[in-house]
Amino acid sequence: MTTGDLIGKILQVVIGLVVFAAIVGLLIFLMGRRVGKKRSWWQLLWFLLPAVLLLAVGLVWPAIRTTGLAFQDNAGNFSWDNFVWMFTQPSAIRTLVNTVVWVLLVPTFSTALGLAYAVWIDKSRGEKYYKALVFMPMAISFVGAGIIWRFVYEYRSAGRDQIGLLNAFVVAFGGEPVQWMQTDPINTVLLIVVMIWIQTGFAMVVLSAAIKGIPTEQIEAAMLDGTNPWQRFSNVTVPGIRGALVVVLTTISIATLKVFDIVRTMTGGNFNTSVVANEMYVQAFRASEVGRGSALAVILFLLVIPIVIYNVNILRKQREIR
């Protein structure tokens, strides 16, 4: 890229920002000039309009376009072939199975570990430091986390110094180094460990806040009844944070369904480790099979929808109870 091209790109960005500021300023000016009883409705409309337009252009139209492409072959004719390929080819089926395994293991273990840690450090000396320690991986990008853990799983042939932590332990105990990222199915499990490592901090922070919201009177009443710590945990703490548990589980489930960076960074989806989001990218942008990539995107969308609906229903019921 030449200096002239760079200056041109910078000018385009500046012009875009100026146009955006001018449009927002014009909207605010028009809202300020509206008077009378309908002023609040006009304000509401003008405030909603930019968001609605952005959603229509950036979300609704791409979703419609992607759905249409999923039902077309390479010639543009209507076809079910993309979905037939998805549910008949062994590699595609393995991708779907891997995604299911991810969704089953990551939310379960992340939430369980986050909850256990939150209970363990609750009201302890140095609680905020313990929280920061576990929450720190959330500040790392998935790509960064993938690179870090690639070093942990790094393989060197027998007789050479092992720079991978896992193989260093194996060799120290007399074993042979293992090509972890190429060994199926343990490679998928090891990738899942990375996601659990990241999401446990999120679960811990949310659940710790929920635990602190439980009325002290309930815990004291349970203690007066002679309950032991496990009974207080199962009969007071868990029911008291049920809403937070649902939010954590559903949020992590959605994030897991969309996981891409970790798989792409650590294995590239090879050695039977691919998931739906990675396969969607491979088919659409590497194999030039836009229809197959779109079909995978549609499946991913359909998998996310029930989780979102369940989450919304739970939150609505809790709001009604309050």
Short mmCIF file of N, CA, C and O in Angstrom, two decimals, residues 188-283:
data_model
loop_
_atom_site.label_atom_id
_atom_site.label_comp_id
_atom_site.label_asym_id
_atom_site.label_seq_id
_atom_site.Cartn_x
_atom_site.Cartn_y
_atom_site.Cartn_z
N THR A 188 -10.05 -32.88 20.61
CA THR A 188 -11.27 -32.07 20.81
C THR A 188 -11.44 -31.73 22.29
O THR A 188 -11.80 -30.59 22.64
N VAL A 189 -11.19 -32.70 23.15
CA VAL A 189 -11.32 -32.46 24.60
C VAL A 189 -10.33 -31.37 25.05
O VAL A 189 -10.67 -30.50 25.85
N LEU A 190 -9.12 -31.43 24.52
CA LEU A 190 -8.11 -30.44 24.90
C LEU A 190 -8.48 -29.03 24.40
O LEU A 190 -8.17 -28.04 25.05
N LEU A 191 -9.12 -28.96 23.25
CA LEU A 191 -9.61 -27.65 22.79
C LEU A 191 -10.73 -27.15 23.70
O LEU A 191 -10.82 -25.95 24.00
N ILE A 192 -11.57 -28.06 24.13
CA ILE A 192 -12.67 -27.68 25.02
C ILE A 192 -12.12 -27.13 26.34
O ILE A 192 -12.70 -26.19 26.92
N VAL A 193 -11.02 -27.70 26.80
CA VAL A 193 -10.40 -27.22 28.04
C VAL A 193 -10.06 -25.73 27.94
O VAL A 193 -10.22 -24.97 28.90
N VAL A 194 -9.63 -25.30 26.78
CA VAL A 194 -9.28 -23.89 26.59
C VAL A 194 -10.51 -23.00 26.78
O VAL A 194 -10.47 -21.96 27.46
N MET A 195 -11.62 -23.43 26.20
CA MET A 195 -12.86 -22.65 26.32
C MET A 195 -13.34 -22.63 27.77
O MET A 195 -13.81 -21.59 28.27
N ILE A 196 -13.23 -23.77 28.46
CA ILE A 196 -13.63 -23.82 29.87
C ILE A 196 -12.75 -22.87 30.69
O ILE A 196 -13.24 -22.15 31.58
N TRP A 197 -11.47 -22.85 30.39
CA TRP A 197 -10.52 -21.98 31.10
C TRP A 197 -10.94 -20.51 30.96
O TRP A 197 -10.84 -19.73 31.91
N ILE A 198 -11.44 -20.15 29.80
CA ILE A 198 -11.85 -18.75 29.57
C ILE A 198 -13.17 -18.45 30.25
O ILE A 198 -13.33 -17.44 30.94
N GLN A 199 -14.15 -19.34 30.07
CA GLN A 199 -15.51 -19.04 30.51
C GLN A 199 -15.73 -19.21 32.02
O GLN A 199 -16.69 -18.68 32.56
N THR A 200 -14.85 -19.94 32.69
CA THR A 200 -15.01 -20.13 34.14
C THR A 200 -14.97 -18.79 34.87
O THR A 200 -15.72 -18.57 35.84
N GLY A 201 -14.14 -17.87 34.43
CA GLY A 201 -14.06 -16.57 35.07
C GLY A 201 -15.36 -15.80 34.96
O GLY A 201 -15.81 -15.17 35.93
N PHE A 202 -15.98 -15.86 33.78
CA PHE A 202 -17.28 -15.19 33.60
C PHE A 202 -18.33 -15.79 34.53
O PHE A 202 -19.06 -15.06 35.21
N ALA A 203 -18.38 -17.12 34.57
CA ALA A 203 -19.37 -17.78 35.44
C ALA A 203 -19.11 -17.43 36.90
O ALA A 203 -20.06 -17.16 37.66
N MET A 204 -17.86 -17.41 37.30
CA MET A 204 -17.53 -17.12 38.69
C MET A 204 -17.97 -15.72 39.10
O MET A 204 -18.55 -15.54 40.18
N VAL A 205 -17.72 -14.73 38.26
CA VAL A 205 -18.06 -13.35 38.61
C VAL A 205 -19.58 -13.18 38.75
O VAL A 205 -20.07 -12.60 39.73
N VAL A 206 -20.33 -13.69 37.78
CA VAL A 206 -21.79 -13.54 37.82
C VAL A 206 -22.38 -14.28 39.01
O VAL A 206 -23.23 -13.74 39.75
N LEU A 207 -21.93 -15.50 39.24
CA LEU A 207 -22.50 -16.30 40.33
C LEU A 207 -22.06 -15.77 41.70
O LEU A 207 -22.83 -15.84 42.66
N SER A 208 -20.85 -15.22 41.78
CA SER A 208 -20.42 -14.63 43.05
C SER A 208 -21.30 -13.44 43.42
O SER A 208 -21.70 -13.28 44.58
N ALA A 209 -21.63 -12.61 42.42
CA ALA A 209 -22.53 -11.47 42.67
C ALA A 209 -23.91 -11.95 43.09
O ALA A 209 -24.55 -11.36 43.99
N ALA A 210 -24.37 -13.03 42.47
CA ALA A 210 -25.69 -13.56 42.83
C ALA A 210 -25.69 -14.12 44.24
O ALA A 210 -26.67 -13.96 45.00
N ILE A 211 -24.61 -14.79 44.62
CA ILE A 211 -24.53 -15.35 45.98
C ILE A 211 -24.59 -14.25 47.03
O ILE A 211 -25.23 -14.38 48.07
N LYS A 212 -23.92 -13.13 46.74
CA LYS A 212 -23.93 -12.02 47.70
C LYS A 212 -25.31 -11.38 47.79
O LYS A 212 -25.59 -10.63 48.74
N GLY A 213 -26.16 -11.63 46.80
CA GLY A 213 -27.51 -11.07 46.83
C GLY A 213 -28.50 -11.89 47.63
O GLY A 213 -29.65 -11.47 47.83
N ILE A 214 -28.09 -13.07 48.08
CA ILE A 214 -28.99 -13.90 48.90
C ILE A 214 -29.14 -13.25 50.27
O ILE A 214 -28.14 -12.93 50.93
N PRO A 215 -30.38 -13.04 50.74
CA PRO A 215 -30.58 -12.41 52.05
C PRO A 215 -29.87 -13.19 53.18
O PRO A 215 -29.97 -14.42 53.25
N THR A 216 -29.19 -12.45 54.02
CA THR A 216 -28.47 -13.09 55.13
C THR A 216 -29.43 -13.82 56.06
O THR A 216 -29.07 -14.85 56.67
N GLU A 217 -30.66 -13.30 56.18
CA GLU A 217 -31.63 -13.92 57.07
C GLU A 217 -31.91 -15.37 56.69
O GLU A 217 -32.12 -16.24 57.54
N GLN A 218 -31.95 -15.64 55.38
CA GLN A 218 -32.22 -17.01 54.93
C GLN A 218 -31.10 -17.96 55.36
O GLN A 218 -31.35 -19.08 55.81
N ILE A 219 -29.88 -17.51 55.23
CA ILE A 219 -28.74 -18.35 55.61
C ILE A 219 -28.71 -18.56 57.12
O ILE A 219 -28.49 -19.68 57.61
N GLU A 220 -28.98 -17.49 57.87
CA GLU A 220 -28.98 -17.60 59.33
C GLU A 220 -30.10 -18.51 59.81
O GLU A 220 -29.92 -19.30 60.75
N ALA A 221 -31.26 -18.42 59.15
CA ALA A 221 -32.37 -19.30 59.52
C ALA A 221 -32.02 -20.76 59.27
O ALA A 221 -32.34 -21.65 60.07
N ALA A 222 -31.35 -21.01 58.13
CA ALA A 222 -30.94 -22.39 57.83
C ALA A 222 -29.92 -22.89 58.85
O ALA A 222 -29.96 -24.07 59.25
N MET A 223 -29.03 -22.01 59.31
CA MET A 223 -28.04 -22.41 60.32
C MET A 223 -28.72 -22.72 61.65
O MET A 223 -28.34 -23.66 62.36
N LEU A 224 -29.73 -21.91 62.00
CA LEU A 224 -30.46 -22.16 63.24
C LEU A 224 -31.21 -23.49 63.20
O LEU A 224 -31.45 -24.11 64.24
N ASP A 225 -31.59 -23.90 61.96
CA ASP A 225 -32.28 -25.19 61.81
C ASP A 225 -31.32 -26.37 61.90
O ASP A 225 -31.74 -27.53 61.77
N GLY A 226 -30.02 -26.09 62.05
CA GLY A 226 -29.05 -27.16 62.21
C GLY A 226 -28.56 -27.77 60.92
O GLY A 226 -28.07 -28.90 60.90
N THR A 227 -28.69 -27.05 59.81
CA THR A 227 -28.23 -27.60 58.52
C THR A 227 -26.71 -27.54 58.43
O THR A 227 -26.07 -26.66 59.01
N ASN A 228 -26.15 -28.47 57.67
CA ASN A 228 -24.71 -28.46 57.43
C ASN A 228 -24.42 -27.61 56.19
O ASN A 228 -25.34 -27.21 55.47
N PRO A 229 -23.14 -27.31 55.91
CA PRO A 229 -22.82 -26.45 54.75
C PRO A 229 -23.39 -26.95 53.43
O PRO A 229 -23.84 -26.17 52.59
N TRP A 230 -23.34 -28.28 53.18
CA TRP A 230 -23.86 -28.79 51.91
C TRP A 230 -25.38 -28.57 51.80
O TRP A 230 -25.89 -28.22 50.73
N GLN A 231 -26.09 -28.77 52.91
CA GLN A 231 -27.54 -28.55 52.88
C GLN A 231 -27.87 -27.08 52.66
O GLN A 231 -28.82 -26.75 51.94
N ARG A 232 -27.08 -26.18 53.24
CA ARG A 232 -27.32 -24.75 52.99
C ARG A 232 -27.02 -24.41 51.54
O ARG A 232 -27.72 -23.60 50.92
N PHE A 233 -25.99 -25.06 50.99
CA PHE A 233 -25.65 -24.78 49.60
C PHE A 233 -26.76 -25.27 48.65
O PHE A 233 -27.18 -24.55 47.74
N SER A 234 -27.22 -26.50 48.87
CA SER A 234 -28.20 -27.08 47.94
C SER A 234 -29.61 -26.56 48.16
O SER A 234 -30.39 -26.48 47.20
N ASN A 235 -29.97 -26.18 49.40
CA ASN A 235 -31.35 -25.76 49.68
C ASN A 235 -31.54 -24.26 49.78
O ASN A 235 -32.68 -23.79 49.73
N VAL A 236 -30.46 -23.51 49.94
CA VAL A 236 -30.59 -22.05 50.06
C VAL A 236 -29.83 -21.34 48.93
O VAL A 236 -30.41 -20.52 48.19
N THR A 237 -28.56 -21.68 48.77
CA THR A 237 -27.74 -20.94 47.79
C THR A 237 -28.19 -21.21 46.35
O THR A 237 -28.46 -20.27 45.59
N VAL A 238 -28.27 -22.48 45.99
CA VAL A 238 -28.61 -22.80 44.59
C VAL A 238 -29.99 -22.28 44.20
O VAL A 238 -30.13 -21.63 43.14
N PRO A 239 -31.05 -22.51 45.01
CA PRO A 239 -32.34 -21.90 44.61
C PRO A 239 -32.29 -20.38 44.56
O PRO A 239 -32.97 -19.76 43.73
N GLY A 240 -31.47 -19.77 45.41
CA GLY A 240 -31.40 -18.30 45.43
C GLY A 240 -30.71 -17.71 44.22
O GLY A 240 -30.90 -16.54 43.91
N ILE A 241 -29.88 -18.50 43.54
CA ILE A 241 -29.16 -17.97 42.37
C ILE A 241 -29.61 -18.66 41.09
O ILE A 241 -28.88 -18.68 40.09
N ARG A 242 -30.80 -19.23 41.10
CA ARG A 242 -31.28 -19.99 39.93
C ARG A 242 -31.29 -19.13 38.68
O ARG A 242 -30.88 -19.57 37.60
N GLY A 243 -31.77 -17.89 38.82
CA GLY A 243 -31.81 -17.01 37.65
C GLY A 243 -30.42 -16.74 37.08
O GLY A 243 -30.23 -16.78 35.85
N ALA A 244 -29.47 -16.50 37.95
CA ALA A 244 -28.09 -16.25 37.49
C ALA A 244 -27.51 -17.50 36.84
O ALA A 244 -26.77 -17.41 35.85
N LEU A 245 -27.83 -18.67 37.38
CA LEU A 245 -27.34 -19.92 36.78
C LEU A 245 -27.86 -20.08 35.35
O LEU A 245 -27.11 -20.48 34.45
N VAL A 246 -29.15 -19.77 35.17
CA VAL A 246 -29.72 -19.89 33.82
C VAL A 246 -29.03 -18.92 32.85
O VAL A 246 -28.69 -19.28 31.72
N VAL A 247 -28.81 -17.70 33.31
CA VAL A 247 -28.15 -16.71 32.46
C VAL A 247 -26.74 -17.17 32.09
O VAL A 247 -26.32 -17.09 30.93
N VAL A 248 -26.01 -17.67 33.08
CA VAL A 248 -24.64 -18.12 32.82
C VAL A 248 -24.62 -19.30 31.85
O VAL A 248 -23.85 -19.32 30.87
N LEU A 249 -25.49 -20.27 32.11
CA LEU A 249 -25.51 -21.46 31.24
C LEU A 249 -25.89 -21.10 29.80
O LEU A 249 -25.24 -21.57 28.85
N THR A 250 -26.90 -20.29 29.65
CA THR A 250 -27.34 -19.96 28.29
C THR A 250 -26.32 -19.07 27.57
O THR A 250 -26.07 -19.24 26.38
N THR A 251 -25.74 -18.13 28.30
CA THR A 251 -24.75 -17.24 27.68
C THR A 251 -23.53 -18.03 27.21
O THR A 251 -23.04 -17.85 26.09
N ILE A 252 -23.04 -18.93 28.05
CA ILE A 252 -21.88 -19.74 27.68
C ILE A 252 -22.25 -20.71 26.55
O ILE A 252 -21.43 -20.98 25.65
N SER A 253 -23.47 -21.22 26.58
CA SER A 253 -23.89 -22.13 25.51
C SER A 253 -23.88 -21.42 24.16
O SER A 253 -23.42 -21.98 23.15
N ILE A 254 -24.39 -20.21 24.13
CA ILE A 254 -24.41 -19.45 22.87
C ILE A 254 -22.98 -19.15 22.41
O ILE A 254 -22.64 -19.28 21.23
N ALA A 255 -22.13 -18.73 23.35
CA ALA A 255 -20.73 -18.45 23.00
C ALA A 255 -20.04 -19.71 22.49
O ALA A 255 -19.22 -19.65 21.56
N THR A 256 -20.38 -20.86 23.07
CA THR A 256 -19.76 -22.11 22.64
C THR A 256 -20.23 -22.52 21.25
O THR A 256 -19.45 -23.04 20.44
N LEU A 257 -21.50 -22.31 20.96
CA LEU A 257 -22.00 -22.64 19.63
C LEU A 257 -21.27 -21.84 18.55
O LEU A 257 -21.08 -22.31 17.43
N LYS A 258 -20.87 -20.64 18.89
CA LYS A 258 -20.22 -19.77 17.90
C LYS A 258 -18.69 -19.88 17.93
O LYS A 258 -18.02 -19.11 17.24
N VAL A 259 -18.16 -20.80 18.71
CA VAL A 259 -16.70 -20.85 18.86
C VAL A 259 -16.04 -21.10 17.50
O VAL A 259 -16.46 -21.97 16.73
N PHE A 260 -15.03 -20.33 17.23
CA PHE A 260 -14.33 -20.41 15.95
C PHE A 260 -12.83 -20.21 16.13
O PHE A 260 -12.01 -21.01 15.66
N ASP A 261 -12.48 -19.15 16.86
CA ASP A 261 -11.09 -18.74 16.95
C ASP A 261 -10.18 -19.82 17.53
O ASP A 261 -9.07 -20.04 17.03
N ILE A 262 -10.65 -20.47 18.59
CA ILE A 262 -9.81 -21.46 19.26
C ILE A 262 -9.49 -22.61 18.32
O ILE A 262 -8.33 -23.03 18.18
N VAL A 263 -10.52 -23.13 17.67
CA VAL A 263 -10.32 -24.25 16.74
C VAL A 263 -9.44 -23.83 15.57
O VAL A 263 -8.52 -24.54 15.17
N ARG A 264 -9.72 -22.66 15.04
CA ARG A 264 -8.97 -22.17 13.88
C ARG A 264 -7.50 -21.96 14.22
O ARG A 264 -6.61 -22.23 13.41
N THR A 265 -7.25 -21.43 15.41
CA THR A 265 -5.87 -21.12 15.80
C THR A 265 -5.07 -22.36 16.12
O THR A 265 -3.89 -22.46 15.76
N MET A 266 -5.71 -23.34 16.77
CA MET A 266 -4.94 -24.46 17.30
C MET A 266 -4.83 -25.64 16.34
O MET A 266 -3.82 -26.33 16.31
N THR A 267 -5.88 -25.92 15.58
CA THR A 267 -5.82 -27.07 14.66
C THR A 267 -6.28 -26.73 13.25
O THR A 267 -6.12 -27.56 12.35
N GLY A 268 -6.87 -25.58 13.07
CA GLY A 268 -7.42 -25.23 11.76
C GLY A 268 -8.61 -26.10 11.38
O GLY A 268 -8.99 -26.15 10.20
N GLY A 269 -9.16 -26.81 12.36
CA GLY A 269 -10.30 -27.69 12.07
C GLY A 269 -9.86 -29.06 11.56
O GLY A 269 -10.71 -29.89 11.22
N ASN A 270 -8.55 -29.30 11.50
CA ASN A 270 -8.06 -30.60 11.02
C ASN A 270 -8.10 -31.65 12.13
O ASN A 270 -8.41 -31.33 13.28
N PHE A 271 -7.82 -32.87 11.75
CA PHE A 271 -7.76 -34.00 12.69
C PHE A 271 -9.10 -34.20 13.44
O PHE A 271 -9.13 -34.45 14.64
N ASN A 272 -10.19 -34.01 12.71
CA ASN A 272 -11.55 -34.23 13.24
C ASN A 272 -11.88 -33.32 14.42
O ASN A 272 -12.54 -33.74 15.38
N THR A 273 -11.43 -32.09 14.37
CA THR A 273 -11.72 -31.15 15.46
C THR A 273 -12.64 -30.01 15.02
O THR A 273 -12.92 -29.13 15.82
N SER A 274 -13.10 -30.05 13.79
CA SER A 274 -13.87 -28.91 13.29
C SER A 274 -15.22 -28.80 13.99
O SER A 274 -15.80 -29.80 14.43
N VAL A 275 -15.71 -27.58 14.09
CA VAL A 275 -17.05 -27.30 14.63
C VAL A 275 -17.83 -26.51 13.59
O VAL A 275 -17.28 -26.12 12.56
N VAL A 276 -19.09 -26.25 13.87
CA VAL A 276 -19.97 -25.66 12.86
C VAL A 276 -19.44 -24.32 12.35
O VAL A 276 -19.39 -24.07 11.14
N ALA A 277 -19.03 -23.44 13.28
CA ALA A 277 -18.59 -22.10 12.86
C ALA A 277 -17.34 -22.19 12.00
O ALA A 277 -17.21 -21.47 10.99
N ASN A 278 -16.42 -23.07 12.36
CA ASN A 278 -15.20 -23.21 11.56
C ASN A 278 -15.51 -23.82 10.19
O ASN A 278 -14.99 -23.37 9.17
N GLU A 279 -16.35 -24.84 10.18
CA GLU A 279 -16.69 -25.48 8.91
C GLU A 279 -17.44 -24.51 8.00
O GLU A 279 -17.28 -24.56 6.77
N MET A 280 -18.26 -23.67 8.60
CA MET A 280 -18.96 -22.65 7.81
C MET A 280 -17.95 -21.74 7.10
O MET A 280 -18.10 -21.45 5.91
N TYR A 281 -16.92 -21.33 7.82
CA TYR A 281 -15.88 -20.49 7.22
C TYR A 281 -15.13 -21.24 6.13
O TYR A 281 -14.89 -20.70 5.04
N VAL A 282 -14.78 -22.50 6.41
CA VAL A 282 -14.01 -23.28 5.44
C VAL A 282 -14.79 -23.47 4.15
O VAL A 282 -14.27 -23.28 3.05
N GLN A 283 -16.07 -23.85 4.29
CA GLN A 283 -16.87 -24.11 3.09
C GLN A 283 -17.14 -22.83 2.31
O GLN A 283 -17.06 -22.82 1.07
#
